[in-house]
Amino acid sequence: MPERDLPRRPGRRVFLQTAALGGTLAACAKQDGDSAADQEPNRLGKPVSDYGRRSPFEKAARKFRESKTPEASASFTPLQDCHGILTPASLHFERHHSGVPAIDPKQHRLLVHGLVERPTVFTMEDLRRMPSVSRVHFLECSGNSSGDWGPQRAPDVQRGHGLASCSEWTGVLLSLVLGELGVQREAQWVIAEGADPCKMARSLPRKKALDDVLLAYAQNGEAIRPEQGYPLRLVVPGWEGNLNVKWLHRLKLTPEPYMTKDETSKYTDLLPDGKARLFTFEMDAKSVITYPSGGQKLSGPGFHEITGLAWSGRGRIEKVEVSVDGGQTWRPAALQEPRHRMAFTRFRYPWQWEGGEAVLQSRCTDETGYTQPALEELIAVRGMNSNYHNNSIKPWKVAADGSVEAA
Ligand SMILES: Nc1nc2c(c(=O)[nH]1)N[C@H]1C(S)=C(S)[C@@H](COP(=O)(O)O)O[C@H]1N2
Ligand SMILES: [Mo]
């Protein structure tokens, strides 16, 4: 990059003096200067269109493993390419156990029955007529980061942490619907069932059902995508992804949980003493640096903004600390406002990279005072027999040439 093209002014902010960023600015300035001559000012651009598309220069995409059964697979959000706290619906991670059903919203029904005074069948129109709310919440598969328990590490933040996304969800509070139908005293659980062939079903305790659970029909301002459960899904704020039943068609109020396959043979954690944890609903506080992260390469020494995401299933993120020296010292990062409860929180930390090796990591604390553990601390409590709920601190190693990999 022709650095000499940069106009030199005294007192320039230090991050503009770095070779890499300076070079980029110089290139932009040059292009801007030339653009009037290069572009025909009278050539018209594209006309208006009925549904937006991103620029053809943008390539961010979900990743997935090649599989013989792609209908029972998962795709990962490219967290390294996402900005702010919202995940575009087109990049929201996917986890389907039997593919994406094609559902006509006019034909779709939600049956609410069991221990209620007035069992009712709702159409989508019925639900859309009811008072609505919009809430920003993350969704995380409890299998996220499961590859990081052992010595083998996911090579990048997308495959290591990309089974988590964050959206603004709009719908009706389940508490409102249940209040209308009259919940009987013996009803302690709500069984939620999806309309896909695997009949995904999970038991939800009454207390949570009457708290903040949503019957959601919209995501980031438009109808929920088929992959996310169109036309109706349960959003259970902060609780493991699996409970957020998609293509929701039935809720049954019962005195006991159903002990379905997805809360017994799956989504339980075998502990070192041979007992298994059941109903591990809440997602523990977790954070990860998305830049610089595995597979990326720093353009050169000087200023870099370390940035990443933090979230907790128990409420708001109160603090994120960053270490750039392998965990010897920790300093607070700036948190983007507003900080929603059970939502991604963006953190940022200014860093001068001197050019040597460095190990970068983040750790977060939520409003309950819980702090994200190191992997060794987590293994000391939970052992190595279980896959789910790995919320450990994630270190990234920067090499002297600027390349980044999992530490
Ligand atoms: N009906 C139904 N609901 C479902 C699933 C499913 O396969 N079928 N997968 C669950 C799992 S394991 C997760 S992690 C989330 C994933 O939601 P997403 O695909 O919108 O990211 O949906 C949950 N709800
Ligand atoms: Mo999941």
Coordinates of C-alpha atoms and ligand atoms in Angstrom, one line a residue:
M1 CA 0.0 0.0 0.0
P2 CA 1.4 3.4 -0.9
E3 CA 1.6 4.8 2.6
R4 CA 3.1 8.1 1.3
D5 CA -0.3 9.0 -0.3
L6 CA -1.7 9.5 3.3
P7 CA -1.8 13.2 4.2
R8 CA 0.3 13.6 7.3
R9 CA -1.3 15.8 9.9
P10 CA 0.1 16.4 13.4
G11 CA -1.9 15.1 16.3
R12 CA -3.6 12.4 14.4
R13 CA -5.3 9.8 16.6
V14 CA -3.0 6.9 17.2
F15 CA -5.2 4.3 15.6
L16 CA -5.0 6.1 12.3
Q17 CA -1.2 6.0 12.3
T18 CA -0.9 2.3 12.1
A19 CA 0.5 1.1 8.8
A20 CA -2.4 -1.3 7.9
L21 CA -5.3 1.0 8.6
G22 CA -3.4 3.9 7.1
G23 CA -3.0 2.0 3.9
T24 CA -6.7 1.2 3.7
L25 CA -7.6 4.8 4.2
A26 CA -5.2 5.9 1.5
A27 CA -6.7 3.4 -0.9
C28 CA -10.2 4.7 -0.1
A29 CA -9.2 8.3 -0.4
K30 CA -7.7 7.6 -3.8
Q31 CA -10.8 5.8 -5.1
D32 CA -13.1 8.5 -3.8
G33 CA -11.0 11.1 -5.6
D34 CA -11.1 9.2 -8.8
S35 CA -14.6 8.0 -8.7
A36 CA -16.2 11.1 -10.2
A37 CA -14.2 10.5 -13.4
D38 CA -14.5 6.7 -13.3
Q39 CA -18.2 6.5 -13.0
E40 CA -20.6 7.9 -15.5
P41 CA -22.6 10.3 -13.4
N42 CA -25.7 9.9 -15.7
R43 CA -25.8 6.1 -15.8
L44 CA -28.8 5.0 -13.7
G45 CA -28.6 2.3 -11.1
K46 CA -30.9 -0.7 -10.5
P47 CA -34.6 0.1 -10.2
V48 CA -36.7 -0.5 -7.1
S49 CA -37.3 -4.2 -6.2
D50 CA -40.0 -6.1 -4.2
Y51 CA -37.7 -7.9 -1.8
G52 CA -34.2 -6.8 -0.8
R53 CA -30.9 -8.7 -1.4
R54 CA -27.5 -8.1 0.0
S55 CA -24.6 -6.8 -2.1
P56 CA -23.1 -9.5 -4.4
F57 CA -19.8 -8.6 -2.8
E58 CA -21.0 -10.0 0.6
K59 CA -20.3 -13.7 1.1
A60 CA -21.1 -14.5 4.8
A61 CA -22.8 -17.8 4.9
R62 CA -23.9 -20.6 7.3
K63 CA -21.6 -23.6 7.5
F64 CA -22.6 -27.2 8.0
R65 CA -21.1 -30.6 8.0
E66 CA -21.7 -32.8 5.0
S67 CA -24.0 -35.5 6.2
K68 CA -26.0 -38.5 4.9
T69 CA -29.0 -37.1 6.7
P70 CA -29.0 -33.3 6.1
E71 CA -32.6 -33.2 7.4
A72 CA -31.3 -34.1 10.9
S73 CA -28.3 -31.7 10.9
A74 CA -27.3 -28.3 12.0
S75 CA -25.9 -25.2 10.4
F76 CA -23.7 -22.6 12.1
T77 CA -24.0 -18.8 12.2
P78 CA -20.9 -17.0 10.9
L79 CA -20.5 -15.0 14.2
Q80 CA -17.2 -13.6 12.8
D81 CA -19.2 -11.8 10.1
C82 CA -22.0 -10.5 12.2
H83 CA -22.2 -6.9 13.6
G84 CA -24.0 -5.5 16.6
I85 CA -26.3 -8.0 18.5
L86 CA -28.9 -9.1 15.9
T87 CA -28.4 -12.1 13.7
P88 CA -30.0 -11.7 10.2
A89 CA -32.7 -14.4 9.8
S90 CA -30.9 -15.7 6.7
L91 CA -27.8 -16.5 8.9
H92 CA -29.6 -17.7 12.0
F93 CA -28.2 -21.2 13.0
E94 CA -30.5 -24.2 12.2
R95 CA -31.0 -27.4 14.1
H96 CA -33.6 -29.7 12.7
H97 CA -34.2 -33.3 13.8
S98 CA -36.4 -34.3 10.8
G99 CA -36.1 -31.5 8.2
V100 CA -38.1 -28.3 7.7
P101 CA -41.8 -29.0 7.2
A102 CA -43.7 -26.9 4.6
I103 CA -46.7 -25.4 6.6
D104 CA -49.5 -23.3 5.2
P105 CA -50.3 -20.8 7.9
K106 CA -54.0 -20.9 7.0
Q107 CA -54.1 -24.6 7.7
H108 CA -51.9 -24.4 10.9
R109 CA -53.6 -24.9 14.3
L110 CA -52.4 -24.7 17.9
L111 CA -54.2 -27.0 20.3
V112 CA -54.0 -26.1 24.0
H113 CA -55.5 -28.8 26.2
G114 CA -55.1 -30.9 29.3
L115 CA -55.5 -29.3 32.7
V116 CA -57.2 -26.1 31.4
E117 CA -60.8 -24.9 32.0
R118 CA -61.3 -24.1 28.3
P119 CA -59.4 -26.3 25.9
T120 CA -59.0 -24.3 22.6
V121 CA -57.8 -24.6 19.1
F122 CA -56.2 -21.4 17.8
T123 CA -55.7 -20.4 14.2
M124 CA -52.7 -18.1 13.3
E125 CA -55.3 -15.4 12.8
D126 CA -56.6 -15.9 16.3
L127 CA -53.1 -15.5 17.7
R128 CA -52.2 -12.5 15.6
R129 CA -55.3 -10.7 16.9
M130 CA -54.1 -10.9 20.5
P131 CA -52.0 -8.3 22.3
S132 CA -48.4 -8.8 21.2
V133 CA -44.9 -8.1 22.5
S134 CA -41.4 -7.9 20.9
R135 CA -38.3 -9.1 22.8
V136 CA -34.7 -9.5 21.9
H137 CA -33.4 -12.9 22.9
F138 CA -30.5 -15.2 22.0
L139 CA -31.1 -18.8 21.1
E140 CA -28.4 -21.3 21.8
C141 CA -28.3 -25.1 21.2
S142 CA -27.0 -26.7 24.4
G143 CA -24.7 -28.7 22.1
N144 CA -22.9 -25.5 21.1
S145 CA -19.1 -25.7 21.7
S146 CA -19.4 -29.4 22.5
G147 CA -16.3 -30.0 20.3
D148 CA -14.3 -28.0 22.8
W149 CA -14.4 -30.4 25.7
G150 CA -11.5 -32.5 24.6
P151 CA -8.0 -31.6 23.2
Q152 CA -9.4 -31.1 19.7
R153 CA -10.7 -27.6 19.3
A154 CA -13.1 -26.1 16.7
P155 CA -10.9 -24.2 14.3
D156 CA -13.0 -21.0 14.2
V157 CA -15.7 -19.2 16.1
Q158 CA -18.4 -20.2 13.6
R159 CA -18.0 -23.9 14.1
G160 CA -17.1 -23.5 17.8
H161 CA -19.8 -21.1 18.9
G162 CA -22.1 -20.7 15.9
L163 CA -25.0 -22.7 17.3
A164 CA -26.1 -19.4 18.9
S165 CA -27.9 -16.5 17.3
C166 CA -30.0 -13.5 18.5
S167 CA -33.2 -12.1 17.2
E168 CA -36.1 -9.8 18.0
W169 CA -39.0 -12.1 18.4
T170 CA -42.6 -10.9 18.2
G171 CA -45.6 -12.9 19.4
V172 CA -48.1 -13.4 22.2
L173 CA -47.0 -14.1 25.8
L174 CA -47.9 -17.7 26.7
S175 CA -49.0 -16.4 30.1
L176 CA -51.7 -14.3 28.4
V177 CA -53.1 -17.3 26.4
L178 CA -53.0 -19.6 29.4
G179 CA -54.7 -16.9 31.6
E180 CA -57.5 -16.8 29.1
L181 CA -58.0 -20.5 29.1
G182 CA -57.8 -20.9 32.9
V183 CA -54.9 -23.2 34.1
Q184 CA -56.0 -25.7 36.7
R185 CA -54.2 -25.9 40.0
E186 CA -52.8 -29.4 39.4
A187 CA -51.2 -28.3 36.1
Q188 CA -47.5 -28.1 36.9
W189 CA -46.0 -28.7 33.4
V190 CA -46.7 -27.7 29.9
I191 CA -45.8 -30.2 27.2
A192 CA -44.9 -28.4 23.9
E193 CA -45.0 -30.5 20.7
G194 CA -43.9 -29.6 17.1
A195 CA -45.6 -30.6 13.9
D196 CA -42.5 -32.0 12.2
P197 CA -42.1 -35.8 11.7
C198 CA -39.8 -36.3 14.8
K199 CA -42.6 -34.8 16.9
M200 CA -40.1 -32.9 19.0
A201 CA -41.7 -32.5 22.5
R202 CA -40.4 -31.0 25.7
S203 CA -41.8 -30.5 29.2
L204 CA -41.7 -26.9 30.5
P205 CA -42.4 -26.1 34.2
R206 CA -45.5 -24.0 34.9
K207 CA -43.5 -21.2 36.5
K208 CA -41.5 -20.5 33.3
A209 CA -44.6 -20.9 31.1
L210 CA -46.4 -18.2 33.1
D211 CA -43.3 -15.9 33.1
D212 CA -41.7 -14.8 29.8
V213 CA -42.3 -17.5 27.2
L214 CA -43.5 -16.3 23.8
L215 CA -45.6 -17.9 21.1
A216 CA -43.6 -16.2 18.4
Y217 CA -44.7 -15.7 14.8
A218 CA -42.2 -13.0 13.8
Q219 CA -38.4 -12.6 13.8
N220 CA -36.5 -9.4 13.1
G221 CA -39.5 -7.6 11.8
E222 CA -40.9 -10.3 9.4
A223 CA -42.6 -13.6 9.6
I224 CA -40.4 -16.3 11.2
R225 CA -38.4 -18.2 8.5
P226 CA -39.5 -21.8 7.8
E227 CA -36.1 -22.9 9.2
Q228 CA -36.9 -21.2 12.5
G229 CA -40.4 -22.7 12.9
Y230 CA -42.8 -20.9 10.6
P231 CA -45.5 -20.1 11.3
L232 CA -45.2 -20.5 15.1
R233 CA -42.5 -21.4 17.5
L234 CA -42.0 -21.3 21.3
V235 CA -39.4 -18.9 22.5
V236 CA -38.2 -19.8 26.0
P237 CA -35.9 -17.0 26.9
G238 CA -32.4 -18.1 28.1
W239 CA -33.3 -21.8 28.1
E240 CA -31.6 -24.4 26.0
G241 CA -32.4 -24.3 22.3
N242 CA -34.2 -27.6 22.3
L243 CA -37.0 -26.3 24.4
N244 CA -37.8 -23.6 21.8
V245 CA -40.1 -26.0 19.9
K246 CA -40.5 -25.0 16.3
W247 CA -43.6 -25.5 14.1
L248 CA -45.5 -25.6 17.4
H249 CA -49.0 -27.2 17.1
R250 CA -49.8 -28.5 20.6
L251 CA -49.5 -27.5 24.3
K252 CA -50.8 -29.9 26.9
L253 CA -51.0 -29.0 30.6
T254 CA -50.1 -31.9 32.9
P255 CA -49.3 -32.7 36.5
E256 CA -45.9 -34.2 35.6
P257 CA -43.2 -33.9 32.9
Y258 CA -43.6 -36.4 30.0
M259 CA -39.9 -37.6 30.1
T260 CA -39.7 -37.5 26.3
K261 CA -36.8 -38.8 24.3
D262 CA -35.4 -35.3 24.1
E263 CA -35.2 -34.9 27.9
T264 CA -34.0 -38.4 28.8
S265 CA -31.8 -40.1 26.2
K266 CA -30.8 -36.6 24.9
Y267 CA -30.2 -33.3 26.5
T268 CA -29.1 -34.8 29.8
D269 CA -25.5 -34.7 31.2
L270 CA -23.7 -37.7 32.6
L271 CA -21.7 -36.6 35.6
P272 CA -18.4 -38.2 36.9
D273 CA -20.4 -40.1 39.7
G274 CA -22.5 -41.9 37.2
K275 CA -25.6 -39.8 37.8
A276 CA -27.1 -37.6 35.1
R277 CA -28.3 -34.0 35.3
L278 CA -31.8 -33.8 33.9
F279 CA -33.7 -30.7 32.9
T280 CA -30.7 -28.4 32.5
F281 CA -32.8 -25.6 31.3
E282 CA -30.8 -22.4 31.7
M283 CA -27.9 -21.6 29.5
D284 CA -25.0 -20.5 31.7
A285 CA -23.3 -17.1 31.0
K286 CA -20.9 -17.4 28.1
S287 CA -18.8 -15.0 25.9
V288 CA -16.5 -15.3 23.0
I289 CA -14.2 -13.0 21.0
T290 CA -15.3 -12.9 17.4
Y291 CA -12.5 -10.7 16.2
P292 CA -9.7 -11.6 16.1
S293 CA -10.7 -15.3 16.1
G294 CA -9.6 -18.6 14.6
G295 CA -8.9 -18.6 10.9
Q296 CA -8.5 -14.8 10.7
K297 CA -5.2 -12.9 10.1
L298 CA -4.3 -9.6 11.6
S299 CA -3.2 -7.2 8.8
G300 CA -0.3 -5.8 10.8
P301 CA 0.8 -4.5 14.2
G302 CA -1.0 -1.4 15.6
F303 CA -4.6 -0.8 16.5
H304 CA -7.2 -3.5 16.5
E305 CA -10.6 -3.5 18.0
I306 CA -11.1 -6.7 19.8
T307 CA -14.9 -7.4 19.8
G308 CA -17.2 -10.3 20.6
L309 CA -20.5 -11.4 22.2
A310 CA -21.6 -12.3 25.7
W311 CA -25.0 -13.8 26.8
S312 CA -26.6 -15.4 29.8
G313 CA -29.7 -17.5 30.3
R314 CA -30.2 -15.9 33.7
G315 CA -30.6 -12.3 32.7
R316 CA -28.5 -9.3 31.7
I317 CA -24.7 -9.3 31.1
E318 CA -23.1 -7.0 33.7
K319 CA -19.4 -7.2 32.9
V320 CA -17.1 -8.6 30.2
E321 CA -13.3 -8.7 30.9
V322 CA -10.7 -9.2 28.2
S323 CA -7.2 -10.6 28.6
V324 CA -4.5 -10.1 25.9
D325 CA -1.7 -11.9 27.9
G326 CA -3.0 -15.4 28.3
G327 CA -5.1 -14.7 31.4
Q328 CA -2.5 -13.0 33.6
T329 CA -4.3 -9.7 33.6
W330 CA -8.0 -8.8 32.8
R331 CA -9.5 -5.5 31.9
P332 CA -13.1 -4.4 31.4
A333 CA -14.5 -4.2 27.9
A334 CA -17.1 -1.6 26.8
L335 CA -20.6 -3.0 26.6
Q336 CA -23.0 -1.9 23.8
E337 CA -26.3 -0.5 25.1
P338 CA -29.1 -1.3 25.4
R339 CA -28.3 -4.6 27.2
H340 CA -31.4 -6.8 26.9
R341 CA -32.0 -9.7 29.3
M342 CA -31.1 -13.1 27.9
A343 CA -29.8 -11.5 24.7
F344 CA -26.4 -11.1 22.9
T345 CA -24.4 -8.2 24.4
R346 CA -21.7 -6.8 22.1
F347 CA -18.4 -6.0 23.8
R348 CA -15.5 -4.0 22.4
Y349 CA -11.9 -3.5 23.6
P350 CA -9.2 -1.3 22.0
W351 CA -5.9 -3.1 21.6
Q352 CA -2.5 -2.2 20.3
W353 CA -0.9 -5.3 19.0
E354 CA 2.9 -5.0 19.3
G355 CA 3.4 -7.8 16.8
G356 CA 4.4 -10.7 19.0
E357 CA 2.5 -13.8 20.1
A358 CA -0.6 -13.2 22.2
V359 CA -3.4 -15.2 23.7
L360 CA -6.7 -13.4 23.7
Q361 CA -9.8 -14.4 25.8
S362 CA -13.0 -12.9 27.3
R363 CA -15.0 -13.8 30.4
C364 CA -18.4 -12.4 31.3
T365 CA -20.4 -12.0 34.5
D366 CA -24.2 -11.8 34.5
E367 CA -26.6 -10.0 36.8
T368 CA -26.8 -12.9 39.2
G369 CA -23.0 -12.5 39.8
Y370 CA -22.1 -15.7 38.0
T371 CA -18.8 -15.6 36.1
Q372 CA -18.0 -17.7 33.1
P373 CA -15.5 -20.5 34.1
A374 CA -12.2 -21.7 32.5
L375 CA -12.5 -25.1 30.8
E376 CA -10.5 -26.8 33.6
E377 CA -12.9 -25.4 36.2
L378 CA -15.9 -26.7 34.3
I379 CA -14.3 -30.1 33.8
A380 CA -13.6 -30.3 37.5
V381 CA -17.3 -30.0 38.2
R382 CA -18.8 -31.8 35.3
G383 CA -16.2 -34.3 34.1
M384 CA -15.8 -35.3 30.5
N385 CA -18.8 -37.6 30.0
S386 CA -21.3 -35.1 28.7
N387 CA -21.5 -33.1 25.6
Y388 CA -23.9 -30.3 26.4
H389 CA -23.6 -26.9 28.2
N390 CA -19.9 -26.0 27.5
N391 CA -19.8 -22.3 28.4
S392 CA -16.1 -22.2 29.1
I393 CA -13.7 -19.3 28.4
K394 CA -12.4 -19.5 24.8
P395 CA -8.7 -18.5 24.2
W396 CA -7.5 -17.6 20.8
K397 CA -3.8 -17.6 20.0
V398 CA -2.3 -14.9 17.8
A399 CA 1.0 -15.9 16.1
A400 CA 3.8 -13.4 15.4
D401 CA 2.7 -13.3 11.7
G402 CA -0.8 -12.3 12.8
S403 CA -2.6 -15.5 12.1
V404 CA -5.1 -16.7 14.7
E405 CA -6.0 -20.2 15.8
A406 CA -7.7 -21.9 18.7
A407 CA -5.3 -22.1 21.7
Ligands
LIG1 N1 -40.2 -29.1 16.2 C1 -38.9 -28.9 16.4 N2 -38.4 -28.0 17.3 C2 -37.1 -27.8 17.5 C3 -36.2 -28.7 16.9 C4 -36.6 -29.7 16.0 O1 -35.9 -30.4 15.3 N3 -38.0 -29.8 15.8 N4 -34.8 -28.5 17.2 C5 -34.5 -27.9 18.5 C6 -33.2 -27.6 18.7 S1 -32.2 -28.9 19.2 C7 -32.7 -26.4 18.7 S2 -31.1 -26.0 19.2 C8 -33.5 -25.2 18.2 C9 -32.9 -24.6 17.0 O2 -33.6 -23.6 16.5 P1 -33.2 -22.9 15.1 O3 -33.2 -24.0 14.1 O4 -34.3 -21.9 14.9 O5 -31.9 -22.2 15.3 O6 -34.8 -25.6 17.9 C10 -35.4 -26.7 18.7 N5 -36.7 -26.9 18.3
MO2 MO -30.2 -28.0 20.0

